[in-house]
Coordinates of C-alpha atoms in Angstrom, one line a residue:
M1 CA 0.0 -0.1 0.0
A2 CA 1.4 3.4 -1.0
S3 CA 1.8 6.6 1.1
H4 CA 1.9 10.3 0.0
I5 CA 2.6 13.7 1.6
V6 CA 0.9 16.7 0.0
G7 CA 3.6 19.2 1.1
Y8 CA 6.0 19.8 4.1
P9 CA 7.0 22.9 6.2
R10 CA 9.8 25.0 4.6
M11 CA 11.2 27.0 7.5
G12 CA 13.0 24.2 9.2
P13 CA 12.6 22.7 12.6
K14 CA 14.3 25.8 14.3
R15 CA 13.4 28.4 11.7
E16 CA 16.7 28.0 9.8
L17 CA 15.2 29.4 6.6
K18 CA 13.8 32.5 8.4
F19 CA 17.1 33.4 9.8
A20 CA 19.0 32.8 6.5
L21 CA 16.4 34.9 4.6
E22 CA 16.6 37.9 7.0
S23 CA 20.4 37.7 7.1
F24 CA 20.3 37.9 3.3
W25 CA 17.8 40.8 3.2
D26 CA 20.0 42.7 5.7
G27 CA 23.0 42.2 3.5
K28 CA 24.8 40.2 6.1
S29 CA 25.1 37.0 4.0
S30 CA 25.3 36.1 0.3
A31 CA 22.9 34.5 -2.1
E32 CA 25.2 31.5 -1.9
D33 CA 24.8 31.3 1.8
L34 CA 21.0 31.4 1.6
E35 CA 21.0 28.7 -1.1
K36 CA 23.2 26.5 1.1
V37 CA 20.7 26.6 3.9
A38 CA 17.8 26.0 1.5
T39 CA 19.6 23.0 -0.2
D40 CA 20.3 21.5 3.2
L41 CA 16.7 21.8 4.3
R42 CA 15.3 20.3 1.2
A43 CA 17.7 17.4 1.4
S44 CA 16.8 16.8 5.0
I45 CA 13.1 16.8 4.2
W46 CA 13.4 14.4 1.3
K47 CA 15.6 12.0 3.3
Q48 CA 13.3 12.2 6.3
M49 CA 10.3 11.1 4.1
A50 CA 12.2 8.5 2.2
D51 CA 13.6 7.0 5.5
A52 CA 10.0 6.9 6.8
G53 CA 8.9 4.8 3.8
I54 CA 6.8 7.4 2.0
K55 CA 6.4 6.4 -1.7
Y56 CA 5.2 9.6 -3.2
I57 CA 7.4 12.3 -1.9
P58 CA 6.7 15.9 -3.1
S59 CA 9.3 18.3 -4.6
N60 CA 8.9 22.0 -5.4
T61 CA 6.9 22.5 -2.3
F62 CA 9.8 24.5 -0.8
S63 CA 9.8 28.2 -1.4
Y64 CA 11.8 31.2 -0.5
Y65 CA 8.6 33.1 0.1
D66 CA 5.4 31.6 -1.4
Q67 CA 4.3 28.9 -3.8
V68 CA 1.9 31.2 -5.7
L69 CA 4.7 33.7 -6.1
D70 CA 6.9 30.9 -7.4
T71 CA 4.2 30.2 -10.0
T72 CA 4.1 33.8 -11.0
A73 CA 7.9 33.7 -11.5
M74 CA 7.6 30.4 -13.5
L75 CA 5.2 32.1 -15.8
G76 CA 7.1 35.3 -16.0
A77 CA 4.1 37.3 -15.0
V78 CA 6.1 40.1 -13.4
P79 CA 4.3 43.4 -13.1
D80 CA 5.9 46.2 -15.2
R81 CA 6.8 48.3 -12.1
Y82 CA 9.6 45.9 -11.3
S83 CA 11.5 46.7 -14.6
W84 CA 12.2 43.0 -15.2
T85 CA 13.6 42.7 -18.8
G86 CA 13.2 38.9 -19.2
G87 CA 15.4 35.9 -18.7
E88 CA 15.6 33.7 -15.6
I89 CA 14.0 35.6 -12.7
N90 CA 16.6 36.4 -10.0
L91 CA 16.3 36.8 -6.3
S92 CA 16.3 40.5 -6.6
T93 CA 13.2 40.6 -8.8
Y94 CA 11.6 37.8 -6.8
F95 CA 11.9 39.5 -3.5
S96 CA 11.0 42.8 -4.9
M97 CA 7.7 41.4 -5.9
A98 CA 7.3 39.8 -2.4
R99 CA 8.5 42.7 -0.3
G100 CA 8.8 45.8 -2.5
N101 CA 11.9 47.8 -2.7
A102 CA 13.1 51.4 -2.2
T103 CA 11.1 52.6 -5.2
V104 CA 8.0 50.3 -5.8
P105 CA 5.6 48.5 -3.4
A106 CA 5.2 44.8 -3.0
M107 CA 2.4 42.9 -4.6
E108 CA -0.8 42.3 -2.6
M109 CA -0.8 39.6 0.0
T110 CA -3.9 37.8 1.2
K111 CA -5.0 34.8 3.1
W112 CA -4.6 31.3 1.6
F113 CA -8.2 30.1 1.9
D114 CA -9.2 29.9 5.6
T115 CA -5.7 29.2 6.9
N116 CA -3.3 31.6 8.6
Y117 CA -0.9 31.4 5.7
H118 CA -0.7 34.3 3.3
F119 CA 0.1 34.2 -0.5
I120 CA 1.2 36.9 -3.0
V121 CA -1.7 37.6 -5.3
P122 CA -0.8 37.6 -9.0
E123 CA -1.6 40.8 -10.9
L124 CA -2.7 40.1 -14.5
A125 CA -4.0 42.1 -17.4
P126 CA -4.9 41.4 -21.0
S127 CA -1.5 42.6 -22.0
T128 CA 0.5 40.3 -19.7
K129 CA 3.1 38.2 -21.6
F130 CA 4.0 34.9 -20.3
S131 CA 7.2 33.1 -20.7
Y132 CA 9.0 30.2 -18.9
S133 CA 11.1 32.2 -16.5
S134 CA 11.8 30.2 -13.4
H135 CA 13.1 26.6 -13.7
K136 CA 12.8 25.9 -10.0
A137 CA 10.4 22.9 -10.4
I138 CA 12.8 21.0 -12.7
N139 CA 15.9 22.1 -10.7
E140 CA 14.5 20.7 -7.5
Y141 CA 13.3 17.5 -9.1
K142 CA 16.9 16.9 -10.4
E143 CA 18.4 17.9 -7.0
A144 CA 16.3 15.2 -5.2
K145 CA 17.0 12.7 -7.9
A146 CA 20.7 13.2 -7.5
L147 CA 20.2 12.3 -3.8
G148 CA 18.6 9.1 -4.8
V149 CA 15.0 10.3 -4.1
D150 CA 12.5 10.1 -7.0
T151 CA 9.9 12.8 -6.1
V152 CA 6.4 14.0 -7.4
P153 CA 6.9 17.6 -8.7
V154 CA 4.1 19.8 -7.4
L155 CA 2.7 22.8 -9.4
V156 CA 0.0 25.2 -8.5
G157 CA -2.6 24.2 -11.2
P158 CA -3.3 26.6 -14.0
V159 CA -7.0 27.1 -13.2
S160 CA -6.4 27.8 -9.5
Y161 CA -3.6 30.1 -10.3
L162 CA -5.9 32.2 -12.5
L163 CA -8.9 32.0 -10.1
L164 CA -6.7 33.3 -7.3
S165 CA -5.3 36.2 -9.4
K166 CA -6.5 39.8 -9.6
A167 CA -6.8 42.3 -12.4
A168 CA -3.8 44.6 -12.4
K169 CA -4.4 48.3 -11.5
G170 CA -6.1 50.3 -14.3
V171 CA -7.5 47.2 -16.1
E172 CA -11.2 47.3 -17.1
K173 CA -13.4 45.8 -14.4
S174 CA -14.9 43.4 -16.9
F175 CA -11.5 41.7 -17.3
S176 CA -11.3 38.2 -15.9
P177 CA -7.8 36.6 -15.3
L178 CA -9.4 33.2 -16.3
S179 CA -9.6 34.6 -19.9
L180 CA -5.7 34.1 -20.0
L181 CA -5.9 30.4 -19.6
S182 CA -4.8 29.6 -23.2
S183 CA -1.9 32.1 -22.6
I184 CA -0.4 30.3 -19.6
L185 CA -0.9 26.7 -20.8
P186 CA 2.2 26.8 -23.3
V187 CA 4.4 27.5 -20.3
Y188 CA 2.9 24.6 -18.3
K189 CA 3.6 22.4 -21.4
E190 CA 7.3 23.5 -21.3
V191 CA 7.5 22.6 -17.6
I192 CA 5.9 19.3 -18.1
A193 CA 8.1 18.4 -21.0
E194 CA 11.3 19.2 -19.0
L195 CA 10.0 17.1 -16.1
K196 CA 9.2 14.1 -18.4
A197 CA 12.6 14.4 -20.0
A198 CA 14.3 14.4 -16.5
G199 CA 12.5 11.1 -15.7
A200 CA 9.5 12.2 -13.6
S201 CA 6.7 9.5 -13.7
W202 CA 4.2 11.5 -11.5
I203 CA 3.2 15.2 -11.4
Q204 CA 0.9 16.9 -8.9
F205 CA -1.3 19.8 -9.7
D206 CA -2.7 21.6 -6.7
E207 CA -6.2 22.9 -7.6
P208 CA -7.6 23.9 -4.2
T209 CA -10.2 26.2 -5.8
L210 CA -12.2 23.1 -6.7
V211 CA -13.5 23.2 -3.0
K212 CA -15.1 26.5 -3.7
D213 CA -18.7 27.0 -5.1
L214 CA -17.7 27.6 -8.7
E215 CA -19.7 28.8 -11.6
S216 CA -20.2 26.6 -14.7
H217 CA -17.8 28.6 -16.8
Q218 CA -15.1 28.2 -14.1
L219 CA -15.7 24.4 -14.0
S220 CA -15.5 24.3 -17.7
A221 CA -12.1 25.9 -17.5
F222 CA -10.8 22.8 -15.7
S223 CA -12.1 20.6 -18.5
A224 CA -10.6 22.8 -21.1
A225 CA -7.2 23.2 -19.4
Y226 CA -6.6 19.5 -18.8
A227 CA -7.8 18.6 -22.2
E228 CA -5.4 21.0 -23.7
L229 CA -2.6 19.6 -21.5
E230 CA -3.5 16.0 -22.2
S231 CA -1.0 15.3 -25.0
A232 CA 1.8 16.9 -23.0
L233 CA 0.9 14.8 -20.0
S234 CA 0.9 11.6 -22.0
G235 CA 3.1 9.0 -20.3
L236 CA 2.9 10.7 -16.9
N237 CA 0.7 9.9 -13.9
V238 CA -1.2 13.0 -13.0
L239 CA -2.5 13.8 -9.6
V240 CA -4.9 16.7 -9.1
E241 CA -4.9 17.6 -5.4
T242 CA -7.7 19.4 -3.5
Y243 CA -7.8 20.4 0.1
F244 CA -9.3 22.4 3.0
A245 CA -13.0 21.5 2.4
D246 CA -15.5 19.3 0.7
V247 CA -15.4 19.2 -3.0
P248 CA -19.0 20.1 -4.2
A249 CA -20.8 17.5 -6.3
D250 CA -20.5 19.4 -9.6
S251 CA -16.8 20.0 -9.0
Y252 CA -16.4 16.3 -8.1
K253 CA -18.1 15.3 -11.3
T254 CA -15.9 17.7 -13.4
L255 CA -12.7 16.6 -11.8
T256 CA -13.3 12.8 -12.0
S257 CA -14.3 13.2 -15.7
L258 CA -10.8 14.6 -16.6
S259 CA -9.4 11.9 -19.0
S260 CA -5.8 13.2 -18.6
V261 CA -5.8 12.8 -14.9
T262 CA -4.7 9.6 -13.1
A263 CA -5.4 10.3 -9.5
Y264 CA -7.5 12.5 -7.3
G265 CA -6.5 13.9 -3.8
F266 CA -9.2 14.8 -1.4
D267 CA -9.2 16.2 2.2
L268 CA -11.2 13.5 4.0
E269 CA -10.5 15.2 7.4
R270 CA -12.8 18.1 6.5
G271 CA -14.4 16.7 3.5
T272 CA -17.0 14.2 5.0
K273 CA -19.4 14.9 2.1
T274 CA -16.5 14.2 -0.4
L275 CA -16.1 10.8 1.3
E276 CA -19.7 10.0 0.5
L277 CA -19.2 11.1 -3.0
V278 CA -16.4 8.8 -3.5
K279 CA -18.3 5.9 -2.0
S280 CA -21.2 6.6 -4.2
G281 CA -19.2 6.6 -7.4
F282 CA -15.5 6.6 -8.2
P283 CA -14.0 6.2 -11.8
A284 CA -12.6 2.7 -12.4
G285 CA -8.9 2.4 -12.8
K286 CA -8.1 5.7 -11.1
Y287 CA -6.1 6.3 -7.9
L288 CA -7.6 7.8 -4.8
F289 CA -5.1 9.8 -2.6
A290 CA -7.1 9.6 0.6
G291 CA -6.2 12.6 2.9
V292 CA -7.1 11.0 6.3
V293 CA -4.2 12.5 8.4
D294 CA -5.0 16.1 9.4
G295 CA -2.4 18.5 7.9
R296 CA -3.8 21.5 9.8
N297 CA -3.7 20.6 13.4
I298 CA -1.2 19.2 15.8
W299 CA -3.2 16.3 17.3
A300 CA -2.1 12.6 17.0
D301 CA -4.3 10.9 14.4
D302 CA -6.9 8.4 15.6
L303 CA -5.2 5.6 13.7
A304 CA -7.9 3.0 14.3
A305 CA -10.6 5.4 12.9
S306 CA -8.5 6.3 9.9
L307 CA -7.8 2.7 9.2
A308 CA -11.4 1.9 9.3
T309 CA -12.1 4.7 6.8
L310 CA -9.4 3.5 4.4
Q311 CA -10.7 -0.1 4.6
S312 CA -14.1 1.1 3.7
L313 CA -12.6 2.8 0.6
E314 CA -10.7 -0.3 -0.5
A315 CA -13.8 -1.9 -1.8
V316 CA -14.7 1.2 -3.7
V317 CA -11.4 2.0 -5.5
G318 CA -9.4 -1.2 -5.2
K319 CA -6.6 -2.0 -2.9
D320 CA -3.9 -1.3 -5.5
K321 CA -5.4 2.2 -6.3
L322 CA -5.7 3.5 -2.7
V323 CA -3.0 5.8 -1.4
V324 CA -2.8 7.1 2.2
S325 CA -2.1 10.8 2.3
T326 CA -2.4 14.0 4.4
S327 CA -5.5 16.2 4.2
C328 CA -3.3 19.1 2.9
S329 CA 0.2 20.3 3.0
L330 CA 1.9 19.9 6.4
M331 CA 3.1 23.4 6.1
H332 CA 0.2 24.5 8.2
T333 CA 1.3 22.6 11.3
A334 CA 4.5 22.7 13.4
V335 CA 7.6 20.8 12.2
D336 CA 8.9 18.3 14.8
L337 CA 7.7 17.3 18.2
V338 CA 11.2 16.1 19.1
N339 CA 12.2 19.7 19.6
E340 CA 9.6 20.2 22.3
T341 CA 11.7 19.4 25.5
K342 CA 9.5 21.5 27.9
L343 CA 6.1 20.1 27.1
D344 CA 5.0 17.7 29.8
D345 CA 4.9 14.0 28.7
E346 CA 1.1 13.6 29.0
I347 CA 0.2 16.5 26.7
K348 CA 3.1 15.6 24.4
S349 CA 1.8 12.1 23.9
W350 CA -1.4 13.6 22.5
L351 CA 0.4 15.5 19.7
A352 CA 1.8 14.9 16.3
F353 CA 3.7 17.6 14.4
A354 CA 4.6 17.3 10.7
A355 CA 7.4 14.8 11.3
Q356 CA 5.2 12.6 13.3
K357 CA 2.3 12.9 10.8
V358 CA 4.7 11.5 8.1
V359 CA 5.2 8.4 10.3
E360 CA 1.4 8.1 10.9
V361 CA 0.8 8.1 7.1
N362 CA 3.2 5.4 6.5
A363 CA 2.0 3.3 9.5
L364 CA -1.5 3.5 8.0
A365 CA -0.3 2.4 4.6
K366 CA 1.6 -0.5 6.1
A367 CA -1.4 -1.6 8.1
L368 CA -3.6 -1.6 5.0
A369 CA -0.9 -3.8 3.4
G370 CA -1.2 -6.3 6.2
Q371 CA 1.9 -5.1 8.0
K372 CA 0.3 -3.4 11.0
D373 CA 2.6 -2.2 13.7
E374 CA 0.6 -3.4 16.7
A375 CA 2.8 -1.7 19.2
Y376 CA 2.6 1.6 17.4
F377 CA -1.2 1.4 17.1
A378 CA -1.5 0.3 20.7
A379 CA 0.5 3.3 21.9
N380 CA -1.7 5.6 19.8
A381 CA -4.8 4.1 21.3
A382 CA -3.5 4.6 24.9
A383 CA -2.6 8.2 24.1
L384 CA -6.1 8.9 22.8
A385 CA -7.7 7.2 25.8
S386 CA -5.4 9.3 28.1
R387 CA -6.6 12.5 26.5
R388 CA -10.3 11.5 26.7
S389 CA -10.1 10.7 30.4
S390 CA -7.7 13.4 31.6
P391 CA -9.0 15.8 34.2
R392 CA -7.0 18.5 32.6
V393 CA -9.2 18.4 29.5
T394 CA -12.6 18.7 31.2
N395 CA -13.4 21.4 33.6
E396 CA -16.8 20.8 35.3
E397 CA -17.3 24.5 36.1
V398 CA -16.9 25.4 32.5
Q399 CA -19.1 22.6 31.3
K400 CA -21.9 23.7 33.7
A401 CA -21.6 27.3 32.6
A402 CA -21.7 26.3 29.0
T403 CA -24.9 24.3 29.5
A404 CA -26.5 27.2 31.3
L405 CA -25.8 29.8 28.6
K406 CA -29.0 31.3 27.1
G407 CA -29.5 33.3 24.0
S408 CA -30.0 36.4 26.1
D409 CA -26.5 36.0 27.5
H410 CA -25.2 37.2 24.1
R411 CA -27.3 40.3 24.0
R412 CA -27.0 43.6 26.0
A413 CA -29.8 44.5 28.3
T414 CA -29.6 48.1 27.2
T415 CA -29.8 49.7 23.7
V416 CA -26.8 51.1 21.8
S417 CA -28.1 54.6 22.1
A418 CA -28.4 54.3 25.9
R419 CA -24.9 53.1 26.1
L420 CA -23.6 55.8 23.9
D421 CA -25.3 58.4 26.0
A422 CA -23.7 56.9 29.1
Q423 CA -20.3 56.9 27.5
Q424 CA -20.6 60.5 26.4
K425 CA -21.6 61.7 29.9
K426 CA -18.7 59.8 31.4
L427 CA -16.0 60.6 28.8
N428 CA -17.2 63.9 27.1
L429 CA -15.6 63.0 23.9
P430 CA -15.6 65.3 20.7
V431 CA -17.8 64.4 17.8
L432 CA -14.9 62.7 16.0
P433 CA -12.5 61.5 18.7
T434 CA -9.0 60.3 17.9
T435 CA -7.4 57.1 19.0
T436 CA -4.9 54.4 17.8
I437 CA -5.4 50.7 17.4
G438 CA -3.2 49.9 20.4
S439 CA 0.3 48.6 19.9
F440 CA 3.3 50.8 19.9
P441 CA 6.6 49.5 18.4
Q442 CA 8.2 46.5 20.3
T443 CA 11.8 47.9 20.6
V444 CA 14.9 45.9 21.1
E445 CA 15.1 47.2 24.6
L446 CA 11.6 46.0 25.4
R447 CA 12.3 42.5 24.0
R448 CA 15.5 42.4 26.1
V449 CA 13.6 43.3 29.3
R450 CA 10.9 40.7 28.7
R451 CA 13.6 38.1 27.8
E452 CA 15.6 38.7 31.0
Y453 CA 12.5 38.7 33.1
K454 CA 11.5 35.4 31.7
A455 CA 14.9 34.0 32.3
K456 CA 14.8 35.4 35.9
K457 CA 17.8 37.6 35.3
I458 CA 15.9 40.7 36.6
S459 CA 13.4 40.9 39.4
E460 CA 9.7 41.4 39.0
E461 CA 10.1 44.9 40.5
E462 CA 12.8 45.8 37.9
Y463 CA 10.5 44.4 35.1
T464 CA 7.5 46.3 36.4
N465 CA 9.4 49.5 36.6
A466 CA 10.8 49.1 33.1
I467 CA 7.3 48.5 31.6
K468 CA 5.9 51.5 33.7
E469 CA 8.5 53.8 32.2
E470 CA 7.6 52.6 28.7
I471 CA 3.9 53.2 29.3
S472 CA 4.7 56.6 30.6
K473 CA 6.5 57.5 27.4
V474 CA 3.6 56.3 25.3
V475 CA 1.1 58.3 27.3
K476 CA 3.2 61.4 27.1
I477 CA 3.6 61.1 23.3
Q478 CA -0.2 60.7 22.8
E479 CA -1.0 63.7 25.1
E480 CA 1.4 65.9 23.2
L481 CA -0.3 64.8 20.0
D482 CA -3.7 65.7 21.6
I483 CA -5.1 62.1 21.1
D484 CA -8.5 61.9 22.7
V485 CA -8.7 58.2 23.8
L486 CA -5.3 56.8 24.8
V487 CA -3.7 53.4 24.7
H488 CA -0.9 52.1 26.9
G489 CA 1.1 50.7 24.0
E490 CA 1.1 47.0 25.2
P491 CA 4.8 46.9 26.0
E492 CA 4.2 43.9 28.4
R493 CA 2.9 41.7 25.5
N494 CA 4.9 39.2 23.6
D495 CA 2.2 38.3 21.1
M496 CA -1.5 39.3 20.9
V497 CA -2.7 35.7 21.2
E498 CA 0.0 34.1 23.3
Y499 CA -0.1 36.8 25.9
F500 CA -3.7 36.0 26.7
G501 CA -3.3 32.3 26.3
E502 CA -0.7 32.3 29.0
Q503 CA -3.3 33.6 31.5
L504 CA -6.0 31.1 30.6
S505 CA -6.3 27.5 31.8
G506 CA -6.7 24.9 29.1
F507 CA -3.9 26.4 27.0
T508 CA -0.3 25.2 26.5
F509 CA 2.7 26.5 24.6
T510 CA 5.5 25.1 22.6
A511 CA 9.2 26.2 22.3
N512 CA 9.6 25.5 18.6
G513 CA 6.1 25.0 17.3
W514 CA 6.5 27.7 14.6
V515 CA 4.3 27.9 11.5
Q516 CA 4.9 30.0 8.5
S517 CA 2.5 32.9 8.1
Y518 CA 4.2 34.6 5.1
G519 CA 7.7 35.0 3.9
S520 CA 10.0 34.8 6.9
R521 CA 7.3 35.6 9.3
C522 CA 6.5 32.7 11.6
V523 CA 3.9 32.4 14.4
K524 CA 3.8 30.0 17.3
P525 CA 0.2 29.2 17.9
P526 CA -1.0 28.3 21.4
I527 CA -2.5 24.8 21.8
I528 CA -6.0 24.7 23.3
Y529 CA -6.2 21.3 24.9
G530 CA -9.0 21.6 27.4
D531 CA -11.9 23.6 28.7
V532 CA -10.8 27.2 28.9
S533 CA -11.2 29.4 32.1
R534 CA -9.9 32.6 33.4
P535 CA -8.4 32.2 36.8
N536 CA -7.6 35.8 37.4
P537 CA -8.3 39.2 35.9
M538 CA -6.3 39.9 32.7
T539 CA -4.8 43.3 31.6
V540 CA -6.3 45.2 34.6
F541 CA -3.0 45.9 36.4
W542 CA -1.4 47.5 33.5
S543 CA -4.5 49.4 32.3
K544 CA -5.1 50.8 35.8
M545 CA -1.5 51.9 35.9
A546 CA -1.7 53.6 32.6
Q547 CA -5.1 55.3 33.5
S548 CA -3.4 56.7 36.6
M549 CA -1.0 58.6 34.4
T550 CA -3.6 60.6 32.6
A551 CA -6.9 62.3 32.9
R552 CA -8.0 61.2 29.5
P553 CA -9.8 57.9 28.8
M554 CA -7.4 54.9 28.5
K555 CA -8.6 51.9 26.5
G556 CA -8.4 48.4 28.0
M557 CA -6.8 46.3 25.1
L558 CA -8.0 42.7 24.7
T559 CA -7.6 40.2 21.9
G560 CA -11.0 38.9 21.1
P561 CA -12.0 35.2 21.3
V562 CA -12.5 34.8 17.6
T563 CA -9.0 35.8 16.9
I564 CA -7.5 33.7 19.7
L565 CA -9.5 30.7 18.4
N566 CA -8.4 31.2 14.8
W567 CA -4.8 31.8 15.7
S568 CA -4.5 28.7 17.9
F569 CA -4.3 25.0 17.3
V570 CA -7.8 24.0 18.6
R571 CA -9.3 21.0 20.1
N572 CA -10.5 18.3 17.6
D573 CA -12.5 16.3 20.1
Q574 CA -15.6 18.5 20.0
P575 CA -17.2 20.8 17.4
R576 CA -15.5 24.1 16.8
S577 CA -18.7 25.9 17.9
S578 CA -18.3 24.4 21.4
L579 CA -14.9 25.9 21.9
R580 CA -16.0 28.7 24.1
S581 CA -15.3 29.8 27.7
P582 CA -18.2 30.9 29.8
T583 CA -15.9 31.4 32.9
W584 CA -13.7 33.6 30.7
L585 CA -16.7 35.8 29.9
R586 CA -17.9 35.9 33.5
P587 CA -16.2 38.6 35.6
P588 CA -14.7 37.8 39.0
S589 CA -16.6 38.5 42.1
R590 CA -17.6 42.1 42.6
S591 CA -15.8 42.1 45.9
A592 CA -12.5 41.3 44.2
P593 CA -10.3 44.4 44.5
S594 CA -9.1 44.0 40.9
S595 CA -12.4 43.3 39.3
P596 CA -12.6 44.8 35.8
R597 CA -15.8 46.6 36.6
R598 CA -13.9 48.7 39.0
S599 CA -11.2 49.7 36.6
K600 CA -11.6 53.0 34.7
P601 CA -10.4 52.1 31.2
C602 CA -12.9 51.6 28.4
L603 CA -12.8 48.5 26.3
Y604 CA -11.2 47.8 23.0
S605 CA -11.2 44.3 21.6
S606 CA -9.2 43.3 18.4
S607 CA -11.9 40.8 17.4
P608 CA -15.4 41.2 16.1
L609 CA -16.7 39.5 19.3
L610 CA -16.1 41.5 22.4
I611 CA -15.0 39.1 25.1
A612 CA -15.4 41.5 28.1
R613 CA -18.8 43.0 28.0
R614 CA -18.3 43.6 31.7
M615 CA -16.0 46.6 30.9
S616 CA -18.4 48.3 28.5
P617 CA -20.8 51.1 29.4
P618 CA -23.8 49.8 31.3

């Protein structure tokens, strides 16, 4: 039984690529130094998957910045403002598109579907000329082959590329980037020809837009594109990969009707309806790449459940046509659990990062082939049982409070106009009051103070005094600028999510659980493992201190629960809608000396959902 990985994290287990990129951008290292780090990372990833027994190992999923930008480079679709004159696109032009330069801005960046990764949006126009201008895909295939690893080159599919593009500035609103399909396919044919000549036997096209609700002409574009590519693809096994959601029935029908395609990859973690579509009808002789191992979260897979799903699919697609895969690229999860030396053993046993998910995929493939590792499956079952029964996961007080919630608990007892009147009487603000969003720059000195306090190199008093001094500076600046509603600048906060998670029960944190957000920017999402409660008031100490420094209103700054939820690795043992925290919403006793109702600041929440209604006007 075969195994496959859709994609893998690029940054390295300890963010090696991040530091190499930033050193290169700062002029502290050369392009050769950067390439050396990248080459070593790629080799390590390919070797890791090969050693784990993965059959279909991806290449061209590594990127210096973004896979969609890599496709823009491959197609030579460089906006005119970057003054590119043709030829192979170099790092200077590539990074100018990604980051801008001294004279021109970067291309737009937006979220990659509903993940926290961001891609560089292609800018296209009727006049855009396409040419084969980056040989990255073929170079990385040859690089892996030289190491003895035969890989599956991965390309962003032509239709998804265009559907994810935007019209360049100044182009008629009626222009659709999809109209350029016939113009980009010749470049794809060149790439395919080179890969075939180099010995590739498989090629993977990522077409994630197939999970969207597409119009008929958009679906027709898939049929037209792969029909046009059919002769070029002759002799190759072709995998079209989808992920992040169910594939709608019309899209499923279109996809499985493509005669040039050998295999279909589906996210069966989020795509329960897709699973039913497969069971109700799958084309004979085609491969199913079954994405049963979650590529977007950090929990150990339920191997027994996944195995049962796979066994149910064997009768539909045939044992020799079923391939075990991840639900999507593993770039959306942390890299390797082995680097987490400070997580306690119990919680650690519940987790699987990218490196561990590779092992899970292969273990499932071997089990399907009759080579089940009984000890490995038993350890997995024991870890799942431990998590289900752990008192750290379930908090009775939170459970009772959640059950007791009523619809009225989510609505104010007073009208907006009444609250506005009360606020105006209290604050006496002008018609158009001025304020800022909240954060002031996190200076090198601030980071040093926080780092030394965390390492216990300075006392709590020294730390408090340092933060107090910074808040005082921020307040003074705003008063001099005549700002109406002030902020304290948030100098005490390391991250807008992690700072609050550290003060809530049910959260834990990693040392090296970094995930790429964009370019070299990485985030370290908290892990929500249990029912969330708020043992103590949050932010009140610093907000009261800041308010004592001015007669003007001082906002209390809170990251809202929607943001915290979406920027964390959340529980997978209950519906996402149940991931709430009634005790977090409920204020401490009125008699508590630090009760938020007794503090003066007004509320600001950086989420659409205000988590602390207690601090708003009555």
